[in-house]
Amino acid sequence: MNKVEKAVLLAHGDGGKLTHQLIQELFLAYFGHPALQELSDAAVITMTRDQGPAPDGLPLVVTTDSFVIDPIFFPGGDIGKLAVCGTVNDLAVSGARPLYLTCGFIIEEGFPLRDLEAVVQSMAEWARIAGAAIVAGDTKVVPRGHADKIFINTTGIGLLLPQAQLGYQRVGPGDKVLVSGSIGDHGLCVLSQRQGLGLQIGVESDCCPLTDLARDLIAQVPGIKLMRDPTRGGLATTLKEIALASQVDIQVEESELPIRREVRGGAEILGLDPLYLANEGKLVAIVAPDQASQALDIMNQYSPAQEAAIIGQVLLGRGNVYLKTAIGGTKYLDLLVGAQLPRIC
């Protein structure tokens, strides 16, 4: 990173190449705990008797995330719903049942109290739906112009499900790659709502909890080897992260990607690639080939339009992702480079 280029850029927060560089060369250089080195959506930590009253081997799962989305209200959700769903989803795809959340608010002076109440109500409702309790919080108010309306940090604690056997080391050649529904909806929805763009694309965010879907997949499909939610950086960046961490190649079939016509058209107008648009209610799963159809059936039970799909397979390799195009070509997919869409989560 050459000492972070001298200053932080917006692209350092987009989940792509610069974010990875920042994490690898700065944060991990100082925060060296093995649980963090995994760079998963959440960390699995095992309590031992000498750490307190918990019984030996209690497998806790912990995650934290911050939400700075603009605008804070959008079709299909708001920053409060996003903060809860984003955190419980990180726990769910890591194989955990979400139990507790904490929330920290940074609020700009002048932010309407009615909007704050709407955000808090939304958080309470979605935490209840996800089965998690909000048990601690903090509020800071900063002067006008020192923040943009409201930022929220949420930390989640869950308990690892007994059947969960997930990990990058389990991914191998022949495994199938599945996505639980249409991609790119959230990223394009948020962008279309920003002032000045005037886009009327009729796409809602897919923001929702994945807790029930992840639980059923783990309980009913022993061949589930890994799950991730493709948020910042979209599907392409998530697949690249999986390929790098598992030291395999992944090939995706363009013709099998579930992308809604409205999303494809809107992205084309704006010069964006749907593969790099954020999702907030979808998961990617790597599944043993003989159980892929079973996993697909479960995903489609949670996808109203039955848009879940087997989109590709794992190959022998060393961290590359390829898109086999509809006309027979092959395109190399890398981590997102540059801020395609800042502040979408």
mmCIF file of C-alpha atoms in Angstrom:
data_model
loop_
_atom_site.group_PDB
_atom_site.id
_atom_site.type_symbol
_atom_site.label_atom_id
_atom_site.label_comp_id
_atom_site.label_asym_id
_atom_site.label_seq_id
_atom_site.Cartn_x
_atom_site.Cartn_y
_atom_site.Cartn_z
ATOM 1 C CA MET A 1 0.000 0.000 0.000
ATOM 2 C CA ASN A 2 3.029 2.250 0.382
ATOM 3 C CA LYS A 3 1.614 3.791 3.548
ATOM 4 C CA VAL A 4 -1.955 4.292 2.336
ATOM 5 C CA GLU A 5 -1.177 6.677 -0.519
ATOM 6 C CA LYS A 6 -0.860 9.587 2.016
ATOM 7 C CA ALA A 7 -4.662 9.910 2.444
ATOM 8 C CA VAL A 8 -7.797 7.775 2.621
ATOM 9 C CA LEU A 9 -9.902 7.735 -0.543
ATOM 10 C CA LEU A 10 -13.588 6.888 -0.954
ATOM 11 C CA ALA A 11 -12.470 3.758 -2.776
ATOM 12 C CA HIS A 12 -10.805 2.546 0.440
ATOM 13 C CA GLY A 13 -14.342 1.925 1.724
ATOM 14 C CA ASP A 14 -15.980 0.290 -1.286
ATOM 15 C CA GLY A 15 -15.065 -3.289 -0.406
ATOM 16 C CA GLY A 16 -12.823 -3.688 -3.450
ATOM 17 C CA LYS A 17 -9.110 -3.775 -4.149
ATOM 18 C CA LEU A 18 -8.144 -0.702 -2.090
ATOM 19 C CA THR A 19 -10.215 -1.912 0.865
ATOM 20 C CA HIS A 20 -8.381 -5.233 0.774
ATOM 21 C CA GLN A 21 -5.071 -3.421 0.535
ATOM 22 C CA LEU A 22 -5.945 -1.262 3.543
ATOM 23 C CA ILE A 23 -6.973 -4.297 5.601
ATOM 24 C CA GLN A 24 -4.024 -6.469 4.641
ATOM 25 C CA GLU A 25 -1.279 -3.860 4.936
ATOM 26 C CA LEU A 26 -2.516 -1.719 7.808
ATOM 27 C CA PHE A 27 -5.181 -3.235 10.048
ATOM 28 C CA LEU A 28 -3.905 -6.826 9.979
ATOM 29 C CA ALA A 29 -0.374 -5.569 10.569
ATOM 30 C CA TYR A 30 -1.487 -4.369 14.010
ATOM 31 C CA PHE A 31 -4.593 -6.481 14.754
ATOM 32 C CA GLY A 32 -3.128 -9.957 14.466
ATOM 33 C CA HIS A 33 -5.604 -12.271 16.215
ATOM 34 C CA PRO A 34 -6.058 -15.552 14.267
ATOM 35 C CA ALA A 35 -9.852 -15.128 14.250
ATOM 36 C CA LEU A 36 -9.431 -11.827 12.408
ATOM 37 C CA GLN A 37 -6.915 -13.246 9.948
ATOM 38 C CA GLU A 38 -9.676 -15.439 8.478
ATOM 39 C CA LEU A 39 -11.319 -12.287 7.036
ATOM 40 C CA SER A 40 -14.747 -13.905 7.121
ATOM 41 C CA ASP A 41 -18.053 -12.093 7.613
ATOM 42 C CA ALA A 42 -17.840 -12.930 11.306
ATOM 43 C CA ALA A 43 -15.282 -14.417 13.688
ATOM 44 C CA VAL A 44 -15.823 -17.739 15.445
ATOM 45 C CA ILE A 45 -14.275 -17.587 18.913
ATOM 46 C CA THR A 46 -14.275 -20.482 21.334
ATOM 47 C CA MET A 47 -14.534 -19.603 25.015
ATOM 48 C CA THR A 48 -12.468 -21.585 27.500
ATOM 49 C CA ARG A 49 -12.950 -22.063 31.226
ATOM 50 C CA ASP A 50 -10.035 -19.788 32.137
ATOM 51 C CA GLN A 51 -11.692 -16.884 30.284
ATOM 52 C CA GLY A 52 -14.752 -16.809 32.497
ATOM 53 C CA PRO A 53 -17.821 -18.703 33.653
ATOM 54 C CA ALA A 54 -18.799 -19.996 30.193
ATOM 55 C CA PRO A 55 -18.369 -23.744 29.680
ATOM 56 C CA ASP A 56 -15.396 -24.964 27.658
ATOM 57 C CA GLY A 57 -15.837 -24.978 23.912
ATOM 58 C CA LEU A 58 -18.759 -22.527 23.716
ATOM 59 C CA PRO A 59 -18.532 -21.443 20.044
ATOM 60 C CA LEU A 60 -19.498 -17.768 19.883
ATOM 61 C CA VAL A 61 -19.619 -15.822 16.616
ATOM 62 C CA VAL A 62 -18.970 -12.065 16.613
ATOM 63 C CA THR A 63 -19.231 -9.422 13.903
ATOM 64 C CA THR A 64 -19.433 -5.645 13.621
ATOM 65 C CA ASP A 65 -20.353 -3.253 10.825
ATOM 66 C CA SER A 66 -21.025 0.446 10.254
ATOM 67 C CA PHE A 67 -23.738 1.919 8.054
ATOM 68 C CA VAL A 68 -23.433 5.316 6.355
ATOM 69 C CA ILE A 69 -25.892 4.946 3.485
ATOM 70 C CA ASP A 70 -27.163 7.894 1.439
ATOM 71 C CA PRO A 71 -30.165 8.339 1.310
ATOM 72 C CA ILE A 72 -31.171 6.919 4.680
ATOM 73 C CA PHE A 73 -34.704 6.046 3.478
ATOM 74 C CA PHE A 74 -35.072 4.126 0.204
ATOM 75 C CA PRO A 75 -37.592 1.754 -1.432
ATOM 76 C CA GLY A 76 -37.514 -1.495 0.508
ATOM 77 C CA GLY A 77 -35.702 -0.212 3.561
ATOM 78 C CA ASP A 78 -33.918 2.410 5.614
ATOM 79 C CA ILE A 79 -30.608 2.730 7.446
ATOM 80 C CA GLY A 80 -32.060 1.080 10.579
ATOM 81 C CA LYS A 81 -33.297 -2.023 8.751
ATOM 82 C CA LEU A 82 -30.002 -2.161 6.885
ATOM 83 C CA ALA A 83 -27.977 -1.970 10.109
ATOM 84 C CA VAL A 84 -29.864 -4.872 11.674
ATOM 85 C CA CYS A 85 -30.078 -7.070 8.576
ATOM 86 C CA GLY A 86 -26.472 -6.463 7.574
ATOM 87 C CA THR A 87 -25.197 -7.608 10.939
ATOM 88 C CA VAL A 88 -27.487 -10.606 11.484
ATOM 89 C CA ASN A 89 -26.727 -11.730 7.919
ATOM 90 C CA ASP A 90 -22.994 -11.734 8.618
ATOM 91 C CA LEU A 91 -23.713 -14.020 11.577
ATOM 92 C CA ALA A 92 -26.150 -16.208 9.607
ATOM 93 C CA VAL A 93 -23.819 -16.907 6.667
ATOM 94 C CA SER A 94 -21.095 -17.754 9.171
ATOM 95 C CA GLY A 95 -23.297 -20.540 10.520
ATOM 96 C CA ALA A 96 -24.551 -18.782 13.639
ATOM 97 C CA ARG A 97 -27.929 -18.096 15.200
ATOM 98 C CA PRO A 98 -28.004 -14.345 15.976
ATOM 99 C CA LEU A 99 -28.679 -13.653 19.651
ATOM 100 C CA TYR A 100 -27.688 -10.104 20.600
ATOM 101 C CA LEU A 101 -26.970 -6.773 18.930
ATOM 102 C CA THR A 102 -25.438 -3.545 20.136
ATOM 103 C CA CYS A 103 -25.917 -0.269 18.280
ATOM 104 C CA GLY A 104 -23.982 2.989 18.260
ATOM 105 C CA PHE A 105 -25.420 6.161 16.730
ATOM 106 C CA ILE A 106 -23.504 9.190 15.456
ATOM 107 C CA ILE A 107 -26.125 11.849 14.771
ATOM 108 C CA GLU A 108 -25.692 15.258 13.142
ATOM 109 C CA GLU A 109 -27.155 18.202 15.041
ATOM 110 C CA GLY A 110 -30.489 19.167 13.441
ATOM 111 C CA PHE A 111 -31.461 15.639 12.396
ATOM 112 C CA PRO A 112 -35.291 15.435 12.715
ATOM 113 C CA LEU A 113 -36.450 13.501 15.754
ATOM 114 C CA ARG A 114 -39.323 11.996 13.733
ATOM 115 C CA ASP A 115 -36.769 10.468 11.350
ATOM 116 C CA LEU A 116 -34.712 9.169 14.268
ATOM 117 C CA GLU A 117 -37.828 7.543 15.735
ATOM 118 C CA ALA A 118 -38.635 5.939 12.379
ATOM 119 C CA VAL A 119 -35.115 4.499 12.194
ATOM 120 C CA VAL A 120 -35.245 3.165 15.754
ATOM 121 C CA GLN A 121 -38.697 1.641 15.210
ATOM 122 C CA SER A 122 -37.402 -0.062 12.088
ATOM 123 C CA MET A 123 -34.410 -1.476 13.952
ATOM 124 C CA ALA A 124 -36.647 -2.850 16.693
ATOM 125 C CA GLU A 125 -39.006 -4.504 14.202
ATOM 126 C CA TRP A 126 -36.291 -6.163 12.117
ATOM 127 C CA ALA A 127 -34.300 -7.294 15.138
ATOM 128 C CA ARG A 128 -37.458 -9.009 16.398
ATOM 129 C CA ILE A 129 -38.028 -10.656 13.014
ATOM 130 C CA ALA A 130 -34.418 -11.840 12.913
ATOM 131 C CA GLY A 131 -34.669 -13.267 16.436
ATOM 132 C CA ALA A 132 -31.994 -11.007 17.947
ATOM 133 C CA ALA A 133 -32.251 -8.701 20.970
ATOM 134 C CA ILE A 134 -30.731 -5.204 21.056
ATOM 135 C CA VAL A 135 -29.011 -5.155 24.432
ATOM 136 C CA ALA A 136 -26.608 -2.186 24.464
ATOM 137 C CA GLY A 137 -26.094 1.086 22.667
ATOM 138 C CA ASP A 138 -24.442 4.471 22.548
ATOM 139 C CA THR A 139 -25.361 7.896 21.142
ATOM 140 C CA LYS A 140 -23.105 10.741 20.077
ATOM 141 C CA VAL A 141 -24.306 14.033 18.539
ATOM 142 C CA VAL A 142 -21.859 16.058 16.456
ATOM 143 C CA PRO A 143 -22.203 19.696 15.239
ATOM 144 C CA ARG A 144 -23.899 20.481 11.929
ATOM 145 C CA GLY A 145 -21.640 19.668 9.019
ATOM 146 C CA HIS A 146 -19.512 17.203 11.009
ATOM 147 C CA ALA A 147 -21.518 14.170 9.803
ATOM 148 C CA ASP A 148 -24.196 13.463 7.184
ATOM 149 C CA LYS A 149 -27.489 13.038 9.096
ATOM 150 C CA ILE A 150 -26.885 9.727 10.882
ATOM 151 C CA PHE A 151 -24.341 6.903 10.978
ATOM 152 C CA ILE A 152 -25.002 3.596 12.794
ATOM 153 C CA ASN A 153 -22.606 0.918 14.008
ATOM 154 C CA THR A 154 -23.985 -2.489 14.986
ATOM 155 C CA THR A 155 -22.199 -5.398 16.615
ATOM 156 C CA GLY A 156 -23.721 -8.863 16.601
ATOM 157 C CA ILE A 157 -23.156 -11.896 18.809
ATOM 158 C CA GLY A 158 -24.432 -15.339 17.870
ATOM 159 C CA LEU A 159 -24.031 -18.995 18.753
ATOM 160 C CA LEU A 160 -22.578 -21.364 16.163
ATOM 161 C CA LEU A 161 -25.158 -23.916 15.008
ATOM 162 C CA PRO A 162 -24.088 -27.484 15.893
ATOM 163 C CA GLN A 163 -24.391 -28.666 12.279
ATOM 164 C CA ALA A 164 -22.365 -25.785 10.821
ATOM 165 C CA GLN A 165 -19.184 -26.952 9.105
ATOM 166 C CA LEU A 166 -18.222 -23.974 6.989
ATOM 167 C CA GLY A 167 -14.796 -22.829 5.944
ATOM 168 C CA TYR A 168 -12.654 -21.815 3.006
ATOM 169 C CA GLN A 169 -10.587 -24.973 3.478
ATOM 170 C CA ARG A 170 -13.624 -27.127 2.617
ATOM 171 C CA VAL A 171 -14.086 -25.614 -0.859
ATOM 172 C CA GLY A 172 -12.720 -27.817 -3.642
ATOM 173 C CA PRO A 173 -12.860 -28.558 -7.391
ATOM 174 C CA GLY A 174 -16.253 -29.801 -8.574
ATOM 175 C CA ASP A 175 -18.274 -27.881 -5.995
ATOM 176 C CA LYS A 176 -21.208 -25.856 -7.324
ATOM 177 C CA VAL A 177 -21.694 -22.113 -6.831
ATOM 178 C CA LEU A 178 -25.231 -20.962 -5.996
ATOM 179 C CA VAL A 179 -26.809 -17.552 -5.438
ATOM 180 C CA SER A 180 -30.119 -17.261 -3.587
ATOM 181 C CA GLY A 181 -31.783 -14.730 -5.901
ATOM 182 C CA SER A 182 -31.477 -11.780 -8.272
ATOM 183 C CA ILE A 183 -28.350 -9.660 -7.900
ATOM 184 C CA GLY A 184 -27.719 -5.919 -7.965
ATOM 185 C CA ASP A 185 -31.147 -4.772 -6.738
ATOM 186 C CA HIS A 186 -29.929 -2.925 -3.630
ATOM 187 C CA GLY A 187 -27.060 -1.065 -5.254
ATOM 188 C CA LEU A 188 -29.104 0.183 -8.189
ATOM 189 C CA CYS A 189 -32.100 1.055 -5.991
ATOM 190 C CA VAL A 190 -29.994 3.273 -3.720
ATOM 191 C CA LEU A 191 -28.262 4.987 -6.598
ATOM 192 C CA SER A 192 -31.579 5.698 -8.326
ATOM 193 C CA GLN A 193 -32.812 7.533 -5.229
ATOM 194 C CA ARG A 194 -29.959 9.980 -5.014
ATOM 195 C CA GLN A 195 -30.763 13.619 -5.661
ATOM 196 C CA GLY A 196 -30.227 14.830 -9.178
ATOM 197 C CA LEU A 197 -30.270 11.499 -10.945
ATOM 198 C CA GLY A 198 -34.050 11.357 -11.432
ATOM 199 C CA LEU A 199 -34.050 7.654 -12.255
ATOM 200 C CA GLN A 200 -37.426 5.883 -12.152
ATOM 201 C CA ILE A 201 -36.417 2.241 -12.500
ATOM 202 C CA GLY A 202 -38.961 0.613 -10.173
ATOM 203 C CA VAL A 203 -36.403 -1.503 -8.331
ATOM 204 C CA GLU A 204 -36.591 -2.014 -4.551
ATOM 205 C CA SER A 205 -33.727 -2.954 -2.280
ATOM 206 C CA ASP A 206 -33.533 -6.661 -1.418
ATOM 207 C CA CYS A 207 -32.563 -5.799 2.185
ATOM 208 C CA CYS A 208 -33.875 -8.578 4.481
ATOM 209 C CA PRO A 209 -32.657 -11.060 7.114
ATOM 210 C CA LEU A 210 -31.145 -14.302 5.813
ATOM 211 C CA THR A 211 -31.312 -16.067 9.167
ATOM 212 C CA ASP A 212 -34.039 -18.610 8.362
ATOM 213 C CA LEU A 213 -32.621 -19.447 4.929
ATOM 214 C CA ALA A 214 -29.086 -19.939 6.259
ATOM 215 C CA ARG A 215 -30.361 -22.040 9.171
ATOM 216 C CA ASP A 216 -32.365 -24.346 6.876
ATOM 217 C CA LEU A 217 -29.475 -24.758 4.454
ATOM 218 C CA ILE A 218 -27.116 -25.745 7.267
ATOM 219 C CA ALA A 219 -29.650 -28.098 8.864
ATOM 220 C CA GLN A 220 -30.747 -29.855 5.665
ATOM 221 C CA VAL A 221 -27.703 -29.754 3.363
ATOM 222 C CA PRO A 222 -24.563 -31.215 4.963
ATOM 223 C CA GLY A 223 -22.709 -30.458 1.727
ATOM 224 C CA ILE A 224 -22.874 -26.696 2.339
ATOM 225 C CA LYS A 225 -19.188 -25.775 2.518
ATOM 226 C CA LEU A 226 -19.218 -21.981 2.614
ATOM 227 C CA MET A 227 -21.678 -19.095 2.611
ATOM 228 C CA ARG A 228 -21.136 -15.355 2.083
ATOM 229 C CA ASP A 229 -23.469 -12.404 1.559
ATOM 230 C CA PRO A 230 -22.330 -10.399 -1.476
ATOM 231 C CA THR A 231 -22.705 -6.851 -0.153
ATOM 232 C CA ARG A 232 -20.060 -4.211 -0.959
ATOM 233 C CA GLY A 233 -18.252 -5.081 -4.161
ATOM 234 C CA GLY A 234 -21.136 -7.314 -5.243
ATOM 235 C CA LEU A 235 -21.096 -10.894 -6.459
ATOM 236 C CA ALA A 236 -17.858 -10.598 -8.446
ATOM 237 C CA THR A 237 -15.793 -9.311 -5.509
ATOM 238 C CA THR A 238 -17.259 -11.940 -3.167
ATOM 239 C CA LEU A 239 -16.407 -14.762 -5.569
ATOM 240 C CA LYS A 240 -12.889 -13.405 -5.974
ATOM 241 C CA GLU A 241 -12.461 -13.313 -2.179
ATOM 242 C CA ILE A 242 -13.646 -16.929 -1.939
ATOM 243 C CA ALA A 243 -11.326 -18.037 -4.738
ATOM 244 C CA LEU A 244 -8.317 -16.323 -3.176
ATOM 245 C CA ALA A 245 -8.992 -17.596 0.348
ATOM 246 C CA SER A 246 -9.689 -21.156 -0.835
ATOM 247 C CA GLN A 247 -6.920 -21.210 -3.458
ATOM 248 C CA VAL A 248 -9.229 -22.457 -6.198
ATOM 249 C CA ASP A 249 -10.582 -21.010 -9.443
ATOM 250 C CA ILE A 250 -14.276 -20.286 -9.974
ATOM 251 C CA GLN A 251 -16.074 -20.220 -13.318
ATOM 252 C CA VAL A 252 -19.439 -18.474 -13.572
ATOM 253 C CA GLU A 253 -21.880 -18.857 -16.460
ATOM 254 C CA GLU A 254 -23.235 -15.463 -17.612
ATOM 255 C CA SER A 255 -26.397 -17.104 -18.974
ATOM 256 C CA GLU A 256 -27.240 -18.464 -15.495
ATOM 257 C CA LEU A 257 -26.883 -15.183 -13.558
ATOM 258 C CA PRO A 258 -30.240 -14.006 -12.134
ATOM 259 C CA ILE A 259 -30.307 -10.297 -13.022
ATOM 260 C CA ARG A 260 -33.654 -8.539 -13.360
ATOM 261 C CA ARG A 261 -34.321 -6.749 -16.617
ATOM 262 C CA GLU A 262 -34.790 -3.430 -14.789
ATOM 263 C CA VAL A 263 -31.448 -3.795 -13.022
ATOM 264 C CA ARG A 264 -29.620 -4.782 -16.174
ATOM 265 C CA GLY A 265 -31.141 -1.836 -18.063
ATOM 266 C CA GLY A 266 -30.503 0.716 -15.311
ATOM 267 C CA ALA A 267 -26.934 -0.443 -14.844
ATOM 268 C CA GLU A 268 -26.340 -0.211 -18.572
ATOM 269 C CA ILE A 269 -27.598 3.385 -18.668
ATOM 270 C CA LEU A 270 -25.237 4.341 -15.828
ATOM 271 C CA GLY A 271 -22.286 2.356 -17.116
ATOM 272 C CA LEU A 272 -22.269 0.023 -14.101
ATOM 273 C CA ASP A 273 -21.680 -3.725 -13.973
ATOM 274 C CA PRO A 274 -24.451 -5.574 -12.047
ATOM 275 C CA LEU A 275 -21.855 -8.114 -10.936
ATOM 276 C CA TYR A 276 -20.264 -5.389 -8.779
ATOM 277 C CA LEU A 277 -23.503 -3.862 -7.403
ATOM 278 C CA ALA A 278 -24.250 -4.464 -3.716
ATOM 279 C CA ASN A 279 -26.845 -6.909 -2.424
ATOM 280 C CA GLU A 280 -28.338 -6.880 1.099
ATOM 281 C CA GLY A 281 -30.642 -9.902 1.041
ATOM 282 C CA LYS A 282 -28.857 -12.567 -0.959
ATOM 283 C CA LEU A 283 -26.287 -15.221 -0.144
ATOM 284 C CA VAL A 284 -23.729 -17.134 -2.169
ATOM 285 C CA ALA A 285 -23.179 -20.782 -1.255
ATOM 286 C CA ILE A 286 -20.519 -23.275 -2.272
ATOM 287 C CA VAL A 287 -22.097 -26.722 -2.219
ATOM 288 C CA ALA A 288 -20.996 -30.299 -2.896
ATOM 289 C CA PRO A 289 -22.167 -31.198 -6.430
ATOM 290 C CA ASP A 290 -24.503 -34.014 -5.380
ATOM 291 C CA GLN A 291 -26.403 -31.688 -3.008
ATOM 292 C CA ALA A 292 -26.623 -28.547 -5.169
ATOM 293 C CA SER A 293 -30.163 -29.267 -6.370
ATOM 294 C CA GLN A 294 -31.355 -29.777 -2.798
ATOM 295 C CA ALA A 295 -29.824 -26.446 -1.755
ATOM 296 C CA LEU A 296 -31.416 -24.749 -4.767
ATOM 297 C CA ASP A 297 -34.866 -26.038 -3.806
ATOM 298 C CA ILE A 298 -34.472 -24.603 -0.287
ATOM 299 C CA MET A 299 -33.288 -21.244 -1.646
ATOM 300 C CA ASN A 300 -36.281 -21.011 -3.968
ATOM 301 C CA GLN A 301 -38.614 -21.449 -0.993
ATOM 302 C CA TYR A 302 -37.295 -18.085 0.245
ATOM 303 C CA SER A 303 -37.111 -16.398 -3.173
ATOM 304 C CA PRO A 304 -40.601 -15.107 -4.136
ATOM 305 C CA ALA A 305 -39.747 -15.169 -7.835
ATOM 306 C CA GLN A 306 -37.778 -18.418 -7.562
ATOM 307 C CA GLU A 307 -34.718 -16.651 -8.879
ATOM 308 C CA ALA A 308 -32.134 -18.723 -7.017
ATOM 309 C CA ALA A 309 -29.692 -20.339 -9.420
ATOM 310 C CA ILE A 310 -26.665 -22.569 -9.816
ATOM 311 C CA ILE A 311 -24.350 -20.071 -11.481
ATOM 312 C CA GLY A 312 -21.042 -21.884 -11.779
ATOM 313 C CA GLN A 313 -18.537 -24.304 -10.385
ATOM 314 C CA VAL A 314 -15.240 -24.503 -8.564
ATOM 315 C CA LEU A 315 -12.160 -25.509 -10.544
ATOM 316 C CA LEU A 316 -8.626 -26.472 -9.693
ATOM 317 C CA GLY A 317 -6.638 -23.232 -9.563
ATOM 318 C CA ARG A 318 -5.043 -20.483 -7.519
ATOM 319 C CA GLY A 319 -7.587 -17.730 -6.934
ATOM 320 C CA ASN A 320 -8.994 -16.692 -10.309
ATOM 321 C CA VAL A 321 -12.628 -16.036 -11.232
ATOM 322 C CA TYR A 322 -13.830 -16.344 -14.816
ATOM 323 C CA LEU A 323 -17.122 -15.358 -16.430
ATOM 324 C CA LYS A 324 -18.076 -17.543 -19.370
ATOM 325 C CA THR A 325 -20.028 -15.124 -21.544
ATOM 326 C CA ALA A 326 -23.228 -15.886 -23.417
ATOM 327 C CA ILE A 327 -21.374 -15.707 -26.750
ATOM 328 C CA GLY A 328 -18.752 -18.228 -25.693
ATOM 329 C CA GLY A 329 -15.948 -15.938 -24.554
ATOM 330 C CA THR A 330 -14.232 -15.817 -21.187
ATOM 331 C CA LYS A 331 -13.867 -12.685 -19.036
ATOM 332 C CA TYR A 332 -11.582 -12.394 -16.019
ATOM 333 C CA LEU A 333 -13.298 -11.014 -12.889
ATOM 334 C CA ASP A 334 -11.176 -9.198 -10.316
ATOM 335 C CA LEU A 335 -11.871 -7.353 -7.084
ATOM 336 C CA LEU A 336 -13.785 -4.100 -7.520
ATOM 337 C CA VAL A 337 -11.333 -1.348 -8.395
ATOM 338 C CA GLY A 338 -12.402 2.191 -7.499
ATOM 339 C CA ALA A 339 -15.615 3.429 -5.920
ATOM 340 C CA GLN A 340 -18.279 2.198 -8.359
ATOM 341 C CA LEU A 341 -20.951 3.265 -5.899
ATOM 342 C CA PRO A 342 -19.980 4.840 -2.534
ATOM 343 C CA ARG A 343 -22.179 4.832 0.573
ATOM 344 C CA ILE A 344 -24.572 2.067 -0.459
ATOM 345 C CA CYS A 345 -24.494 0.344 2.955
#
